[in-house]
Amino acid sequence: MPLVAGVDSSTQSCKIVIRDAETGALLRQGSAPHPEGTEVDPEAWWSALQRAIDMAGGIADVAAISVGAQQHGMVCLDSGGGVVRPALLWNDTRSAAAAQAMISEAGAGGGRHWAETTGTVPVASLTATKLRWLADSEPENAARTAAVCLPHDWLSWRLAGFGPGSGPAGIEALYTDRSDASGTGYWSPATGGYHPDVLERTLGHVPALPEVLGPLDSKLKTPAGALIGAGAGDNAAAALGVNAGLGDVVVSVGTSGTVFAVADRPVADPSGLVAGFADATGYFLPLACTLNASRVLDATARLLGVDHFELSRLALSAPAGASGLVLVPYFEGERTPNLPDATGSLHGMTLGNFTPANLARAAVEGVACSLADGLKALTDLGISARRIILVGGGARSEALQHVVAAVFGLPVTVPEPGEYVADGAARQAAGVLLGAFPSWKNGAARSVEAGPTPEVLQRYRAAGST
């Protein structure tokens, strides 16, 4: 009964699961928090991983381990393997001006150029834009940067015993996977290669970059002899964790919302709404992101003085369409559509429909319709959708489950709540060990179908355009 470990090093915390490689049975797990902020010393991630491992009873008995982690974070190393400066995380926006400059410098068709070159139009979250910011704002640190890697790359490297003082041999040992490389802005999912010219124009020189491994490749081992998998970006690991296949669309409802599909071809979206990522299996993972998701439901519950269970009950007690009440949930601006300065708005209020139940329903429908805009951005590029897999904290809302099924007009599968990213990393580790991804049986999943309500989406889009 060989054991495998999967790690999820997210923005907020580090989690690890230990599973049976053949059956996927969960044996033990652990977690530890990360510090707050949009820039973090990577050593904090390493310390959190050690605490999580200890809480899980150690990894001395595991045969393979893989790391999934937050995408895009900029980890710069000097020639000895030391960290040059705190890592800028995906949600650090100081590189927004750099992103705009990169698009403008590509000429009139800047968006199309970047989409076709790297699969993604530059935004502040991408590693390439952070390197441009570094060169412009901290030129001495840029000059000291001998290698650039991502959070999951760095943790995999540390698990193999490398770190500050490892020198050139350590730098050469860095590796990554195609899913995380596709979020850098200097690697192409379509060609499978890096773009040194992008690094020249951003950082000012071409640093050492991690080798991009295949989905089931392993380059290094832990000091105890466990194989270390290629790892993955968090969305790709989550897709592995829920066993998403071609035609599946994963909708994740957390602080922000993500809508991503497993596709058999790369995509290039000049509008920038869809990021043309790769996945962790050899396919592709086009992704759209919305800025407003579960926090909208949190705010509505606070306003009504109820918990989330009662908010869901209230929403389900109201009719589809909330008797004409429409909430456009752009509370924190929006990414899909690209309206960074927008605010939320409530439409169609009358003395008859302005009730707690209708307001709860309008909030849930607003979030679902916003996510439907993410799905439309994918399907407009020819991506097929046959099933929705709904995950994340917001997916526990029965009201949201039903409304998503109705608004999307597709069947919805809701897996048991779990550590999808860590589970996906563990499944990859098992694949490395066994030579193929195992067909683990997921826990009980809820299937939800509802009569389509296209009029709800139509009213929402009409309200959002005013």
CSV table of C-alpha atoms in Angstrom, one decimal:
chain,number,residue,atom,x,y,z
A,1,MET,CA,0.0,0.0,0.0
A,2,PRO,CA,2.3,2.8,-1.2
A,3,LEU,CA,1.4,6.3,0.1
A,4,VAL,CA,1.5,9.6,-1.8
A,5,ALA,CA,1.3,13.3,-0.6
A,6,GLY,CA,-0.3,16.3,-2.2
A,7,VAL,CA,0.4,19.9,-1.2
A,8,ASP,CA,-1.7,23.0,-1.7
A,9,SER,CA,0.3,26.1,-1.0
A,10,SER,CA,-2.4,28.8,-1.6
A,11,THR,CA,-2.4,32.5,-0.9
A,12,GLN,CA,-3.8,32.0,2.6
A,13,SER,CA,-2.4,28.7,3.8
A,14,CYS,CA,-0.6,25.4,3.2
A,15,LYS,CA,-2.4,22.1,3.2
A,16,ILE,CA,-1.2,18.6,2.8
A,17,VAL,CA,-3.0,15.3,2.3
A,18,ILE,CA,-1.6,11.8,2.6
A,19,ARG,CA,-3.5,9.2,0.4
A,20,ASP,CA,-3.2,5.6,-0.6
A,21,ALA,CA,-1.7,5.7,-4.1
A,22,GLU,CA,-3.9,3.0,-5.6
A,23,THR,CA,-7.3,3.7,-4.0
A,24,GLY,CA,-7.0,7.4,-3.1
A,25,ALA,CA,-8.2,6.8,0.5
A,26,LEU,CA,-7.4,9.7,2.7
A,27,LEU,CA,-5.2,8.7,5.6
A,28,ARG,CA,-4.2,11.9,7.3
A,29,GLN,CA,-3.8,15.6,6.6
A,30,GLY,CA,-2.4,18.9,8.0
A,31,SER,CA,-2.5,22.6,7.4
A,32,ALA,CA,-0.8,25.8,8.5
A,33,PRO,CA,-1.5,29.5,7.7
A,34,HIS,CA,0.5,31.9,5.5
A,35,PRO,CA,1.1,35.5,6.4
A,36,GLU,CA,-1.2,38.1,4.9
A,37,GLY,CA,-0.1,40.6,2.2
A,38,THR,CA,0.6,40.7,-1.5
A,39,GLU,CA,4.3,40.2,-1.1
A,40,VAL,CA,5.7,37.4,1.0
A,41,ASP,CA,9.2,36.0,1.9
A,42,PRO,CA,9.1,32.5,0.3
A,43,GLU,CA,10.6,31.1,3.5
A,44,ALA,CA,7.2,31.7,5.1
A,45,TRP,CA,5.8,29.1,2.6
A,46,TRP,CA,8.5,26.6,3.5
A,47,SER,CA,7.9,27.1,7.2
A,48,ALA,CA,4.2,26.6,6.8
A,49,LEU,CA,4.8,23.4,4.7
A,50,GLN,CA,7.0,22.0,7.5
A,51,ARG,CA,4.2,22.7,10.1
A,52,ALA,CA,1.6,21.2,7.9
A,53,ILE,CA,3.8,18.1,7.3
A,54,ASP,CA,4.3,17.8,11.1
A,55,MET,CA,0.5,18.1,11.7
A,56,ALA,CA,-0.1,15.3,9.1
A,57,GLY,CA,2.4,12.9,10.8
A,58,GLY,CA,5.3,13.5,8.5
A,59,ILE,CA,6.1,12.3,5.0
A,60,ALA,CA,8.8,9.7,5.8
A,61,ASP,CA,6.5,6.9,4.6
A,62,VAL,CA,5.3,8.5,1.3
A,63,ALA,CA,6.7,7.2,-2.0
A,64,ALA,CA,5.9,10.3,-4.0
A,65,ILE,CA,4.8,13.9,-3.4
A,66,SER,CA,3.6,16.8,-5.7
A,67,VAL,CA,3.0,20.4,-5.0
A,68,GLY,CA,0.1,22.6,-6.3
A,69,ALA,CA,0.3,26.3,-5.5
A,70,GLN,CA,-1.0,29.8,-6.3
A,71,GLN,CA,0.0,30.8,-9.8
A,72,HIS,CA,2.0,33.7,-11.1
A,73,GLY,CA,4.0,34.6,-8.0
A,74,MET,CA,7.5,36.0,-8.8
A,75,VAL,CA,10.3,34.3,-6.9
A,76,CYS,CA,13.7,35.7,-7.9
A,77,LEU,CA,16.9,33.9,-6.9
A,78,ASP,CA,20.5,35.1,-6.9
A,79,SER,CA,23.4,33.1,-8.3
A,80,GLY,CA,23.7,31.2,-5.0
A,81,GLY,CA,20.0,30.2,-4.8
A,82,GLY,CA,19.1,32.9,-2.2
A,83,VAL,CA,15.9,34.8,-2.5
A,84,VAL,CA,16.5,38.3,-3.9
A,85,ARG,CA,13.4,40.0,-2.5
A,86,PRO,CA,10.0,39.0,-1.1
A,87,ALA,CA,7.9,37.3,-3.8
A,88,LEU,CA,5.2,39.4,-5.4
A,89,LEU,CA,1.9,37.4,-5.4
A,90,TRP,CA,-0.7,37.1,-8.1
A,91,ASN,CA,-2.9,39.7,-6.3
A,92,ASP,CA,-0.2,42.4,-6.1
A,93,THR,CA,-1.3,45.1,-8.5
A,94,ARG,CA,1.7,47.4,-8.6
A,95,SER,CA,2.6,46.0,-12.0
A,96,ALA,CA,-0.6,47.1,-13.7
A,97,ALA,CA,1.1,50.0,-15.5
A,98,ALA,CA,3.8,47.6,-16.6
A,99,ALA,CA,1.1,45.3,-18.1
A,100,GLN,CA,-0.4,48.2,-20.1
A,101,ALA,CA,3.0,49.3,-21.3
A,102,MET,CA,3.7,45.8,-22.6
A,103,ILE,CA,0.5,45.8,-24.5
A,104,SER,CA,1.1,49.3,-26.0
A,105,GLU,CA,4.6,48.5,-27.0
A,106,ALA,CA,3.4,45.6,-29.1
A,107,GLY,CA,1.6,48.0,-31.4
A,108,ALA,CA,-2.0,48.5,-32.5
A,109,GLY,CA,-2.7,44.7,-32.3
A,110,GLY,CA,-1.0,44.4,-28.9
A,111,GLY,CA,-3.7,42.2,-27.4
A,112,ARG,CA,-3.7,39.8,-30.3
A,113,HIS,CA,0.1,39.7,-30.4
A,114,TRP,CA,0.3,38.6,-26.8
A,115,ALA,CA,-2.6,36.2,-27.0
A,116,GLU,CA,-1.1,34.4,-30.0
A,117,THR,CA,2.5,34.5,-28.5
A,118,THR,CA,1.9,33.4,-24.9
A,119,GLY,CA,-1.8,32.6,-24.7
A,120,THR,CA,-2.5,35.4,-22.3
A,121,VAL,CA,-2.8,39.2,-22.7
A,122,PRO,CA,-0.6,40.9,-20.0
A,123,VAL,CA,-2.4,41.8,-16.7
A,124,ALA,CA,-0.9,42.7,-13.3
A,125,SER,CA,-1.1,39.1,-12.0
A,126,LEU,CA,1.3,37.7,-14.6
A,127,THR,CA,5.0,37.0,-13.7
A,128,ALA,CA,6.2,38.8,-16.8
A,129,THR,CA,4.6,42.1,-15.7
A,130,LYS,CA,6.1,41.8,-12.2
A,131,LEU,CA,9.5,41.3,-13.7
A,132,ARG,CA,9.0,44.5,-15.8
A,133,TRP,CA,8.0,46.3,-12.6
A,134,LEU,CA,11.2,45.0,-10.9
A,135,ALA,CA,13.4,46.2,-13.6
A,136,ASP,CA,11.8,49.6,-13.6
A,137,SER,CA,11.5,50.1,-9.8
A,138,GLU,CA,14.3,48.0,-8.3
A,139,PRO,CA,17.0,47.8,-11.0
A,140,GLU,CA,19.6,46.5,-8.5
A,141,ASN,CA,17.4,43.6,-7.5
A,142,ALA,CA,16.7,42.9,-11.2
A,143,ALA,CA,20.4,42.8,-11.9
A,144,ARG,CA,21.0,40.3,-9.1
A,145,THR,CA,18.3,38.0,-10.4
A,146,ALA,CA,20.0,34.9,-11.8
A,147,ALA,CA,16.9,32.7,-11.9
A,148,VAL,CA,13.1,33.2,-11.8
A,149,CYS,CA,10.7,30.5,-10.6
A,150,LEU,CA,7.1,30.2,-9.3
A,151,PRO,CA,5.8,29.3,-5.8
A,152,HIS,CA,5.3,25.6,-6.6
A,153,ASP,CA,8.6,25.3,-8.4
A,154,TRP,CA,10.4,26.8,-5.4
A,155,LEU,CA,8.7,24.5,-2.9
A,156,SER,CA,9.4,21.4,-5.0
A,157,TRP,CA,13.1,22.5,-5.2
A,158,ARG,CA,13.2,22.9,-1.4
A,159,LEU,CA,11.7,19.5,-0.8
A,160,ALA,CA,14.6,18.1,-2.8
A,161,GLY,CA,17.0,19.6,-0.4
A,162,PHE,CA,18.0,22.8,-2.3
A,163,GLY,CA,17.9,26.3,-1.1
A,164,PRO,CA,20.1,29.3,-0.3
A,165,GLY,CA,23.7,28.5,-0.9
A,166,SER,CA,22.9,25.7,-3.5
A,167,GLY,CA,24.8,27.6,-6.1
A,168,PRO,CA,24.7,27.0,-9.9
A,169,ALA,CA,24.0,23.3,-9.5
A,170,GLY,CA,21.0,24.1,-7.5
A,171,ILE,CA,19.8,26.7,-10.0
A,172,GLU,CA,20.1,24.1,-12.8
A,173,ALA,CA,17.9,21.7,-10.8
A,174,LEU,CA,14.8,24.0,-10.9
A,175,TYR,CA,11.8,22.6,-12.7
A,176,THR,CA,8.1,23.4,-13.3
A,177,ASP,CA,5.1,22.0,-15.2
A,178,ARG,CA,3.3,23.3,-18.2
A,179,SER,CA,0.2,24.5,-16.3
A,180,ASP,CA,2.1,26.9,-14.1
A,181,ALA,CA,4.6,27.9,-16.8
A,182,SER,CA,1.5,29.0,-18.9
A,183,GLY,CA,0.7,31.7,-16.4
A,184,THR,CA,4.1,33.4,-16.6
A,185,GLY,CA,3.6,35.5,-19.7
A,186,TYR,CA,6.8,34.2,-21.2
A,187,TRP,CA,6.0,30.6,-22.0
A,188,SER,CA,3.7,29.4,-24.8
A,189,PRO,CA,1.1,26.6,-24.3
A,190,ALA,CA,0.8,26.4,-28.1
A,191,THR,CA,4.6,25.8,-28.8
A,192,GLY,CA,5.7,24.4,-25.4
A,193,GLY,CA,8.6,26.8,-25.3
A,194,TYR,CA,9.9,29.9,-23.4
A,195,HIS,CA,10.1,33.3,-25.0
A,196,PRO,CA,13.6,34.7,-24.1
A,197,ASP,CA,12.7,38.0,-25.9
A,198,VAL,CA,9.9,38.7,-23.5
A,199,LEU,CA,12.4,38.3,-20.6
A,200,GLU,CA,14.9,40.6,-22.3
A,201,ARG,CA,12.2,43.3,-22.7
A,202,THR,CA,10.9,42.9,-19.1
A,203,LEU,CA,13.7,41.9,-16.7
A,204,GLY,CA,16.5,43.2,-19.0
A,205,HIS,CA,18.3,39.9,-19.3
A,206,VAL,CA,17.4,36.2,-19.6
A,207,PRO,CA,17.7,34.5,-16.3
A,208,ALA,CA,17.8,30.7,-15.7
A,209,LEU,CA,14.3,29.3,-15.9
A,210,PRO,CA,12.9,26.0,-14.6
A,211,GLU,CA,12.8,23.0,-16.9
A,212,VAL,CA,9.2,22.3,-18.0
A,213,LEU,CA,8.5,18.6,-17.2
A,214,GLY,CA,5.8,16.4,-18.6
A,215,PRO,CA,2.7,15.6,-16.5
A,216,LEU,CA,4.1,12.4,-15.0
A,217,ASP,CA,7.8,13.2,-15.1
A,218,SER,CA,9.9,13.4,-11.9
A,219,LYS,CA,13.3,15.0,-11.9
A,220,LEU,CA,14.2,15.0,-8.2
A,221,LYS,CA,13.6,13.1,-5.0
A,222,THR,CA,13.3,14.1,-1.3
A,223,PRO,CA,16.3,13.3,0.9
A,224,ALA,CA,14.2,10.3,2.1
A,225,GLY,CA,13.9,9.0,-1.5
A,226,ALA,CA,10.3,10.0,-2.4
A,227,LEU,CA,9.7,11.0,-6.0
A,228,ILE,CA,8.8,14.6,-6.5
A,229,GLY,CA,6.2,15.2,-9.2
A,230,ALA,CA,6.2,18.1,-11.7
A,231,GLY,CA,3.5,19.9,-9.6
A,232,ALA,CA,0.9,22.3,-11.0
A,233,GLY,CA,-0.7,25.6,-10.7
A,234,ASP,CA,-3.7,25.7,-8.4
A,235,ASN,CA,-6.5,25.6,-11.0
A,236,ALA,CA,-4.9,22.8,-12.9
A,237,ALA,CA,-4.4,20.8,-9.7
A,238,ALA,CA,-8.0,21.4,-8.8
A,239,ALA,CA,-9.1,20.1,-12.2
A,240,LEU,CA,-7.1,16.9,-11.4
A,241,GLY,CA,-8.6,16.8,-8.0
A,242,VAL,CA,-12.2,16.7,-9.3
A,243,ASN,CA,-11.2,14.4,-12.2
A,244,ALA,CA,-12.4,16.9,-14.8
A,245,GLY,CA,-12.2,15.7,-18.4
A,246,LEU,CA,-12.8,17.1,-21.9
A,247,GLY,CA,-16.1,19.0,-22.0
A,248,ASP,CA,-16.2,19.6,-18.3
A,249,VAL,CA,-16.3,23.2,-17.0
A,250,VAL,CA,-15.1,23.8,-13.5
A,251,VAL,CA,-16.7,26.8,-11.8
A,252,SER,CA,-15.0,27.7,-8.6
A,253,VAL,CA,-16.8,30.1,-6.2
A,254,GLY,CA,-14.4,31.6,-3.7
A,255,THR,CA,-13.3,35.2,-3.0
A,256,SER,CA,-13.2,35.5,-6.8
A,257,GLY,CA,-14.9,33.3,-9.3
A,258,THR,CA,-13.1,31.2,-11.9
A,259,VAL,CA,-14.5,29.3,-14.8
A,260,PHE,CA,-12.2,27.0,-16.6
A,261,ALA,CA,-12.6,24.2,-19.1
A,262,VAL,CA,-10.5,21.1,-20.1
A,263,ALA,CA,-9.9,21.6,-23.8
A,264,ASP,CA,-8.1,19.7,-26.5
A,265,ARG,CA,-6.5,22.7,-28.2
A,266,PRO,CA,-4.9,26.0,-27.1
A,267,VAL,CA,-6.9,29.2,-27.3
A,268,ALA,CA,-5.9,32.8,-28.0
A,269,ASP,CA,-8.3,35.5,-26.8
A,270,PRO,CA,-7.2,39.0,-27.9
A,271,SER,CA,-9.7,40.6,-25.6
A,272,GLY,CA,-7.8,39.2,-22.6
A,273,LEU,CA,-11.0,37.9,-21.0
A,274,VAL,CA,-9.8,34.3,-21.3
A,275,ALA,CA,-6.3,33.2,-20.3
A,276,GLY,CA,-5.1,30.4,-22.5
A,277,PHE,CA,-3.5,28.2,-19.8
A,278,ALA,CA,-2.3,24.6,-20.2
A,279,ASP,CA,-3.5,21.9,-17.8
A,280,ALA,CA,-1.6,19.3,-15.8
A,281,THR,CA,-2.4,16.3,-18.0
A,282,GLY,CA,-1.3,17.4,-21.5
A,283,TYR,CA,-4.5,19.2,-22.5
A,284,PHE,CA,-5.3,22.9,-22.1
A,285,LEU,CA,-7.2,24.9,-19.5
A,286,PRO,CA,-8.7,28.1,-20.8
A,287,LEU,CA,-9.8,30.2,-17.9
A,288,ALA,CA,-12.0,33.3,-17.2
A,289,CYS,CA,-12.0,35.0,-13.9
A,290,THR,CA,-14.6,37.2,-12.2
A,291,LEU,CA,-13.7,39.4,-9.3
A,292,ASN,CA,-17.0,39.1,-7.4
A,293,ALA,CA,-18.2,35.8,-6.0
A,294,SER,CA,-18.7,34.6,-2.4
A,295,ARG,CA,-18.0,38.0,-0.9
A,296,VAL,CA,-21.2,39.3,-2.5
A,297,LEU,CA,-23.1,36.6,-0.7
A,298,ASP,CA,-21.3,37.4,2.5
A,299,ALA,CA,-22.3,41.0,2.2
A,300,THR,CA,-25.9,40.2,1.5
A,301,ALA,CA,-26.1,37.9,4.4
A,302,ARG,CA,-24.7,40.5,6.7
A,303,LEU,CA,-27.1,43.1,5.4
A,304,LEU,CA,-30.1,40.8,6.0
A,305,GLY,CA,-28.7,39.7,9.4
A,306,VAL,CA,-28.7,36.0,8.5
A,307,ASP,CA,-26.2,33.2,8.1
A,308,HIS,CA,-25.5,31.5,4.8
A,309,PHE,CA,-27.9,28.6,5.4
A,310,GLU,CA,-30.7,31.1,5.9
A,311,LEU,CA,-29.6,33.2,3.0
A,312,SER,CA,-29.9,30.1,0.8
A,313,ARG,CA,-33.3,29.2,2.2
A,314,LEU,CA,-34.6,32.8,1.6
A,315,ALA,CA,-33.3,32.7,-2.0
A,316,LEU,CA,-35.0,29.4,-2.7
A,317,SER,CA,-38.3,30.8,-1.3
A,318,ALA,CA,-38.4,33.5,-3.9
A,319,PRO,CA,-39.4,33.0,-7.5
A,320,ALA,CA,-36.8,32.7,-10.4
A,321,GLY,CA,-36.0,36.3,-11.4
A,322,ALA,CA,-36.6,37.6,-7.9
A,323,SER,CA,-39.9,39.3,-9.0
A,324,GLY,CA,-37.9,41.6,-11.3
A,325,LEU,CA,-35.2,42.6,-8.8
A,326,VAL,CA,-31.7,42.4,-10.4
A,327,LEU,CA,-28.3,42.7,-8.7
A,328,VAL,CA,-25.3,43.5,-10.8
A,329,PRO,CA,-22.5,42.3,-8.4
A,330,TYR,CA,-19.6,44.4,-9.5
A,331,PHE,CA,-18.8,45.4,-5.9
A,332,GLU,CA,-15.0,45.4,-6.5
A,333,GLY,CA,-14.9,46.3,-10.2
A,334,GLU,CA,-15.0,43.4,-12.6
A,335,ARG,CA,-12.6,41.5,-14.8
A,336,THR,CA,-15.3,39.7,-16.9
A,337,PRO,CA,-16.4,42.0,-18.5
A,338,ASN,CA,-13.4,44.2,-18.1
A,339,LEU,CA,-14.8,47.0,-16.0
A,340,PRO,CA,-12.2,47.7,-13.3
A,341,ASP,CA,-13.9,50.9,-12.0
A,342,ALA,CA,-17.5,49.6,-11.9
A,343,THR,CA,-19.6,49.3,-8.8
A,344,GLY,CA,-22.5,47.1,-7.8
A,345,SER,CA,-26.0,48.2,-8.6
A,346,LEU,CA,-29.5,47.0,-7.8
A,347,HIS,CA,-32.2,47.4,-10.4
A,348,GLY,CA,-36.0,47.0,-10.7
A,349,MET,CA,-36.9,47.9,-7.2
A,350,THR,CA,-40.6,48.3,-6.4
A,351,LEU,CA,-42.5,48.5,-3.1
A,352,GLY,CA,-43.9,45.0,-3.9
A,353,ASN,CA,-40.6,43.2,-4.7
A,354,PHE,CA,-38.2,44.8,-2.3
A,355,THR,CA,-38.3,41.9,0.2
A,356,PRO,CA,-35.5,39.9,2.0
A,357,ALA,CA,-36.3,36.8,0.0
A,358,ASN,CA,-36.1,38.6,-3.4
A,359,LEU,CA,-32.9,40.4,-2.3
A,360,ALA,CA,-31.3,37.1,-1.4
A,361,ARG,CA,-32.4,35.6,-4.7
A,362,ALA,CA,-31.1,38.6,-6.6
A,363,ALA,CA,-27.7,38.3,-5.0
A,364,VAL,CA,-27.4,34.6,-5.8
A,365,GLU,CA,-28.7,35.1,-9.3
A,366,GLY,CA,-26.2,38.0,-9.8
A,367,VAL,CA,-23.3,35.9,-8.8
A,368,ALA,CA,-24.5,33.0,-11.1
A,369,CYS,CA,-25.0,35.4,-14.0
A,370,SER,CA,-21.6,36.9,-13.5
A,371,LEU,CA,-20.1,33.4,-13.7
A,372,ALA,CA,-22.2,32.7,-16.8
A,373,ASP,CA,-20.4,35.7,-18.4
A,374,GLY,CA,-17.2,33.7,-17.8
A,375,LEU,CA,-18.7,30.7,-19.4
A,376,LYS,CA,-19.8,32.8,-22.4
A,377,ALA,CA,-16.2,34.1,-22.8
A,378,LEU,CA,-15.1,30.4,-23.1
A,379,THR,CA,-17.8,29.2,-25.4
A,380,ASP,CA,-17.3,32.3,-27.7
A,381,LEU,CA,-13.9,30.8,-28.4
A,382,GLY,CA,-15.4,27.5,-29.4
A,383,ILE,CA,-14.9,25.7,-26.1
A,384,SER,CA,-17.5,23.0,-25.6
A,385,ALA,CA,-19.4,22.6,-22.2
A,386,ARG,CA,-21.3,19.5,-21.4
A,387,ARG,CA,-21.2,19.6,-17.6
A,388,ILE,CA,-20.5,22.1,-14.8
A,389,ILE,CA,-18.5,21.0,-11.8
A,390,LEU,CA,-19.2,23.5,-9.0
A,391,VAL,CA,-16.6,23.8,-6.3
A,392,GLY,CA,-15.4,26.3,-3.7
A,393,GLY,CA,-16.8,27.6,-0.5
A,394,GLY,CA,-19.8,29.2,-2.3
A,395,ALA,CA,-20.7,25.9,-3.9
A,396,ARG,CA,-22.1,24.7,-0.5
A,397,SER,CA,-25.1,27.0,-1.0
A,398,GLU,CA,-28.0,24.9,-2.2
A,399,ALA,CA,-29.5,28.1,-3.7
A,400,LEU,CA,-26.4,28.8,-5.8
A,401,GLN,CA,-26.3,25.2,-7.0
A,402,HIS,CA,-29.9,25.4,-8.3
A,403,VAL,CA,-29.5,28.9,-9.8
A,404,VAL,CA,-26.2,28.0,-11.6
A,405,ALA,CA,-27.9,25.0,-13.1
A,406,ALA,CA,-30.9,27.1,-14.2
A,407,VAL,CA,-28.9,30.1,-15.5
A,408,PHE,CA,-26.2,28.0,-17.3
A,409,GLY,CA,-28.8,25.6,-18.7
A,410,LEU,CA,-26.5,22.6,-17.9
A,411,PRO,CA,-26.4,19.8,-15.4
A,412,VAL,CA,-24.3,20.7,-12.3
A,413,THR,CA,-22.2,18.3,-10.3
A,414,VAL,CA,-21.2,19.3,-6.8
A,415,PRO,CA,-18.4,17.2,-5.4
A,416,GLU,CA,-18.1,16.7,-1.6
A,417,PRO,CA,-16.3,19.6,0.0
A,418,GLY,CA,-12.6,18.8,0.0
A,419,GLU,CA,-9.1,20.0,-0.6
A,420,TYR,CA,-9.3,19.8,-4.4
A,421,VAL,CA,-5.9,21.3,-5.1
A,422,ALA,CA,-4.0,19.1,-2.6
A,423,ASP,CA,-6.0,16.1,-3.8
A,424,GLY,CA,-5.1,16.9,-7.4
A,425,ALA,CA,-1.4,17.2,-6.5
A,426,ALA,CA,-1.7,13.8,-4.6
A,427,ARG,CA,-3.3,12.2,-7.7
A,428,GLN,CA,-0.4,13.5,-9.8
A,429,ALA,CA,2.1,12.0,-7.3
A,430,ALA,CA,0.3,8.7,-7.6
A,431,GLY,CA,0.5,9.0,-11.4
A,432,VAL,CA,4.2,9.6,-11.2
A,433,LEU,CA,4.6,6.5,-8.9
A,434,LEU,CA,2.2,4.2,-10.9
A,435,GLY,CA,3.0,5.4,-14.4
A,436,ALA,CA,-0.6,6.6,-15.1
A,437,PHE,CA,-3.1,8.8,-13.4
A,438,PRO,CA,-5.2,6.5,-11.1
A,439,SER,CA,-9.0,6.4,-11.4
A,440,TRP,CA,-9.7,7.2,-7.8
A,441,LYS,CA,-13.3,7.2,-6.8
A,442,ASN,CA,-14.4,10.6,-5.7
A,443,GLY,CA,-16.6,11.0,-2.7
A,444,ALA,CA,-20.4,11.3,-3.1
A,445,ALA,CA,-21.3,14.1,-5.5
A,446,ARG,CA,-24.6,16.0,-5.7
A,447,SER,CA,-26.2,16.2,-9.1
A,448,VAL,CA,-28.4,19.2,-9.7
A,449,GLU,CA,-30.6,20.0,-12.7
A,450,ALA,CA,-33.1,22.8,-13.1
A,451,GLY,CA,-35.3,24.2,-15.7
A,452,PRO,CA,-33.4,26.8,-17.8
A,453,THR,CA,-34.1,30.4,-17.0
A,454,PRO,CA,-32.7,32.4,-19.9
A,455,GLU,CA,-34.8,35.4,-19.1
A,456,VAL,CA,-32.9,35.9,-15.8
A,457,LEU,CA,-29.6,36.1,-17.7
A,458,GLN,CA,-31.2,38.4,-20.3
A,459,ARG,CA,-32.4,40.9,-17.6
A,460,TYR,CA,-29.1,40.7,-15.8
A,461,ARG,CA,-27.1,41.6,-19.0
A,462,ALA,CA,-29.5,44.4,-19.8
A,463,ALA,CA,-29.1,45.9,-16.3
A,464,GLY,CA,-25.3,45.5,-16.5
A,465,SER,CA,-25.1,47.4,-19.7
A,466,THR,CA,-26.9,50.5,-18.3
